[in-house]
């Protein structure tokens, strides 16, 4: 049975939710599910904006059939070819054989890679700034390469001020019947998931996001329609400001993420003492055991806070395995502009600190503090001075809002 949400008189959400997916993209847990958004515009011509993942194809086609009634589907605008939005594309073509597909040349190439149907005869190729009329609505196209795939583009409906933003401005979490961000307590329940989505899916491509933000800065966006999560009709500026911040790798708040790898608890003990000393100074600290918390969650906090401390035992003459995965992931996600301190441990030859520093030096604008702590098996009382030296150095770099 169909399940729809009306967005405007002409636009309806025809997507769906998947609450059984364990790992989005095989990497990111989605305990609260995820939505795959598709939008149908009923104008003089009918226009579908993107398709959906295979997991929700049944309800998607029921939605589409219900909305179209006897009308044909005239156009499909494809913004992004990742299969969570394109898996059902071929079936849409089979069901609506006269359908034309509005896309760019890179999308045509990817359609040929993923599918075998004839795209050349049905493609309407658009470029940056092109405008396409569907009757009352005028659609203007903006290329958004590497946000977060090379073929990505966005569409701005100049008639109603609707930006179809592809993955940008998306969020993990099923919609649970809501469709607008202002129907739920987004700040309380979803901002964390929006940050986790941004940091992990798009976070590597900050400069490309900045380029798109510049392009859309002058648009009168009255509705923001991403491919995952909620539609925005209020406080759009505030959400765009978050993207400005995240994409420029500017911390949201002053605070210290302490990620530690500890086999028998001694490195954890040092990390906990450090956290307590920071709180003593009124500096917020959050702690993560890298063997328990997924790297993707820690990266999300690293995007949020200004300071990072990595405390790791030495393992096989290297960085402990789960800490090594986190460090590699942080470098891969292009994190920048953070102040970092490193603590190492090792019972005979501690080397993890040196190796962590070497990896993080690959990141841009990382202020890696000279102060460090090297533990042999367990922290000793005479090393408290070194902990305090790290706290002092962190405090000096904290911009306090006094
Ligand atoms: Fe939601 Fe990049 O796919």
mmCIF file of N, CA and C in Angstrom, residues 255-259 274 298-299 301-311 327 330 335-342 360 363 366-369 390 394:
data_model
loop_
_atom_site.group_PDB
_atom_site.id
_atom_site.type_symbol
_atom_site.label_atom_id
_atom_site.label_comp_id
_atom_site.label_asym_id
_atom_site.label_seq_id
_atom_site.Cartn_x
_atom_site.Cartn_y
_atom_site.Cartn_z
ATOM 1 N N UNK A 255 36.333 21.890 22.810
ATOM 2 C CA UNK A 255 36.231 20.696 23.643
ATOM 3 C C UNK A 255 37.227 19.664 23.152
ATOM 4 N N UNK A 256 37.434 18.634 23.950
ATOM 5 C CA UNK A 256 38.489 17.667 23.668
ATOM 6 C C UNK A 256 37.901 16.269 23.482
ATOM 7 N N UNK A 257 38.164 15.700 22.320
ATOM 8 C CA UNK A 257 37.816 14.295 22.078
ATOM 9 C C UNK A 257 39.021 13.457 22.493
ATOM 10 N N UNK A 258 38.810 12.570 23.443
ATOM 11 C CA UNK A 258 39.904 11.689 23.870
ATOM 12 C C UNK A 258 39.575 10.276 23.387
ATOM 13 N N UNK A 259 40.350 9.825 22.419
ATOM 14 C CA UNK A 259 40.162 8.463 21.898
ATOM 15 C C UNK A 259 41.314 7.613 22.421
ATOM 16 N N UNK A 274 43.489 12.474 32.411
ATOM 17 C CA UNK A 274 43.571 13.669 31.560
ATOM 18 C C UNK A 274 42.193 14.330 31.444
ATOM 19 N N UNK A 298 33.524 8.257 16.262
ATOM 20 C CA UNK A 298 34.590 9.111 16.816
ATOM 21 C C UNK A 298 34.929 10.224 15.819
ATOM 22 N N UNK A 299 34.939 9.888 14.530
ATOM 23 C CA UNK A 299 35.185 10.904 13.500
ATOM 24 C C UNK A 299 34.120 11.995 13.568
ATOM 25 N N UNK A 301 32.565 13.062 16.202
ATOM 26 C CA UNK A 301 32.928 13.963 17.304
ATOM 27 C C UNK A 301 34.155 14.797 16.952
ATOM 28 N N UNK A 302 35.053 14.206 16.189
ATOM 29 C CA UNK A 302 36.254 14.957 15.789
ATOM 30 C C UNK A 302 35.879 16.142 14.897
ATOM 31 N N UNK A 303 34.809 15.997 14.111
ATOM 32 C CA UNK A 303 34.305 17.121 13.312
ATOM 33 C C UNK A 303 33.637 18.173 14.207
ATOM 34 N N UNK A 304 33.138 17.723 15.349
ATOM 35 C CA UNK A 304 32.390 18.633 16.223
ATOM 36 C C UNK A 304 33.319 19.479 17.107
ATOM 37 N N UNK A 305 34.357 18.845 17.646
ATOM 38 C CA UNK A 305 35.157 19.515 18.681
ATOM 39 C C UNK A 305 36.499 20.015 18.152
ATOM 40 N N UNK A 306 37.102 20.891 18.955
ATOM 41 C CA UNK A 306 38.294 21.608 18.517
ATOM 42 C C UNK A 306 39.604 20.858 18.775
ATOM 43 N N UNK A 307 39.612 19.972 19.754
ATOM 44 C CA UNK A 307 40.859 19.337 20.188
ATOM 45 C C UNK A 307 40.712 17.809 20.180
ATOM 46 N N UNK A 308 41.800 17.152 19.871
ATOM 47 C CA UNK A 308 41.798 15.690 19.831
ATOM 48 C C UNK A 308 42.989 15.168 20.628
ATOM 49 N N UNK A 309 42.728 14.148 21.435
ATOM 50 C CA UNK A 309 43.837 13.454 22.104
ATOM 51 C C UNK A 309 43.739 11.980 21.731
ATOM 52 N N UNK A 310 44.850 11.444 21.273
ATOM 53 C CA UNK A 310 44.903 10.016 20.956
ATOM 54 C C UNK A 310 45.852 9.357 21.955
ATOM 55 N N UNK A 311 45.337 8.391 22.677
ATOM 56 C CA UNK A 311 46.139 7.663 23.658
ATOM 57 C C UNK A 311 46.123 6.191 23.257
ATOM 58 N N UNK A 327 42.931 6.342 13.087
ATOM 59 C CA UNK A 327 43.858 7.372 12.596
ATOM 60 C C UNK A 327 43.848 7.402 11.065
ATOM 61 N N UNK A 330 40.692 9.067 9.909
ATOM 62 C CA UNK A 330 40.700 10.529 10.092
ATOM 63 C C UNK A 330 41.513 11.192 8.983
ATOM 64 N N UNK A 335 40.350 15.489 7.722
ATOM 65 C CA UNK A 335 40.084 16.400 8.842
ATOM 66 C C UNK A 335 41.229 17.411 8.987
ATOM 67 N N UNK A 336 40.873 18.638 9.294
ATOM 68 C CA UNK A 336 41.850 19.735 9.357
ATOM 69 C C UNK A 336 41.556 20.631 10.560
ATOM 70 N N UNK A 337 42.519 21.528 10.809
ATOM 71 C CA UNK A 337 42.297 22.628 11.760
ATOM 72 C C UNK A 337 41.993 22.168 13.188
ATOM 73 N N UNK A 338 42.687 21.166 13.650
ATOM 74 C CA UNK A 338 42.472 20.723 15.021
ATOM 75 C C UNK A 338 43.790 20.798 15.794
ATOM 76 N N UNK A 339 43.679 20.934 17.108
ATOM 77 C CA UNK A 339 44.846 20.825 17.984
ATOM 78 C C UNK A 339 44.870 19.412 18.550
ATOM 79 N N UNK A 340 46.028 18.790 18.496
ATOM 80 C CA UNK A 340 46.123 17.359 18.803
ATOM 81 C C UNK A 340 47.208 17.100 19.847
ATOM 82 N N UNK A 341 46.916 16.194 20.764
ATOM 83 C CA UNK A 341 47.956 15.694 21.677
ATOM 84 C C UNK A 341 47.969 14.170 21.610
ATOM 85 N N UNK A 342 49.137 13.613 21.891
ATOM 86 C CA UNK A 342 49.300 12.155 21.746
ATOM 87 C C UNK A 342 49.899 11.579 23.029
ATOM 88 N N UNK A 360 49.255 11.765 11.408
ATOM 89 C CA UNK A 360 48.434 12.981 11.491
ATOM 90 C C UNK A 360 49.103 14.184 10.827
ATOM 91 N N UNK A 363 47.604 15.423 7.645
ATOM 92 C CA UNK A 363 46.419 16.299 7.624
ATOM 93 C C UNK A 363 46.862 17.761 7.561
ATOM 94 N N UNK A 366 47.038 20.799 11.198
ATOM 95 C CA UNK A 366 46.916 20.135 12.493
ATOM 96 C C UNK A 366 48.006 20.687 13.411
ATOM 97 N N UNK A 367 47.603 21.250 14.532
ATOM 98 C CA UNK A 367 48.554 21.745 15.516
ATOM 99 C C UNK A 367 48.849 20.602 16.482
ATOM 100 N N UNK A 368 49.889 19.848 16.171
ATOM 101 C CA UNK A 368 50.230 18.691 17.026
ATOM 102 C C UNK A 368 51.140 19.192 18.147
ATOM 103 N N UNK A 369 50.628 19.130 19.349
ATOM 104 C CA UNK A 369 51.338 19.703 20.498
ATOM 105 C C UNK A 369 52.655 18.965 20.763
ATOM 106 N N UNK A 390 50.210 18.723 29.305
ATOM 107 C CA UNK A 390 49.302 18.575 28.150
ATOM 108 C C UNK A 390 48.040 19.404 28.380
ATOM 109 N N UNK A 394 46.681 22.453 26.094
ATOM 110 C CA UNK A 394 45.317 22.460 25.528
ATOM 111 C C UNK A 394 44.594 23.731 25.960
#
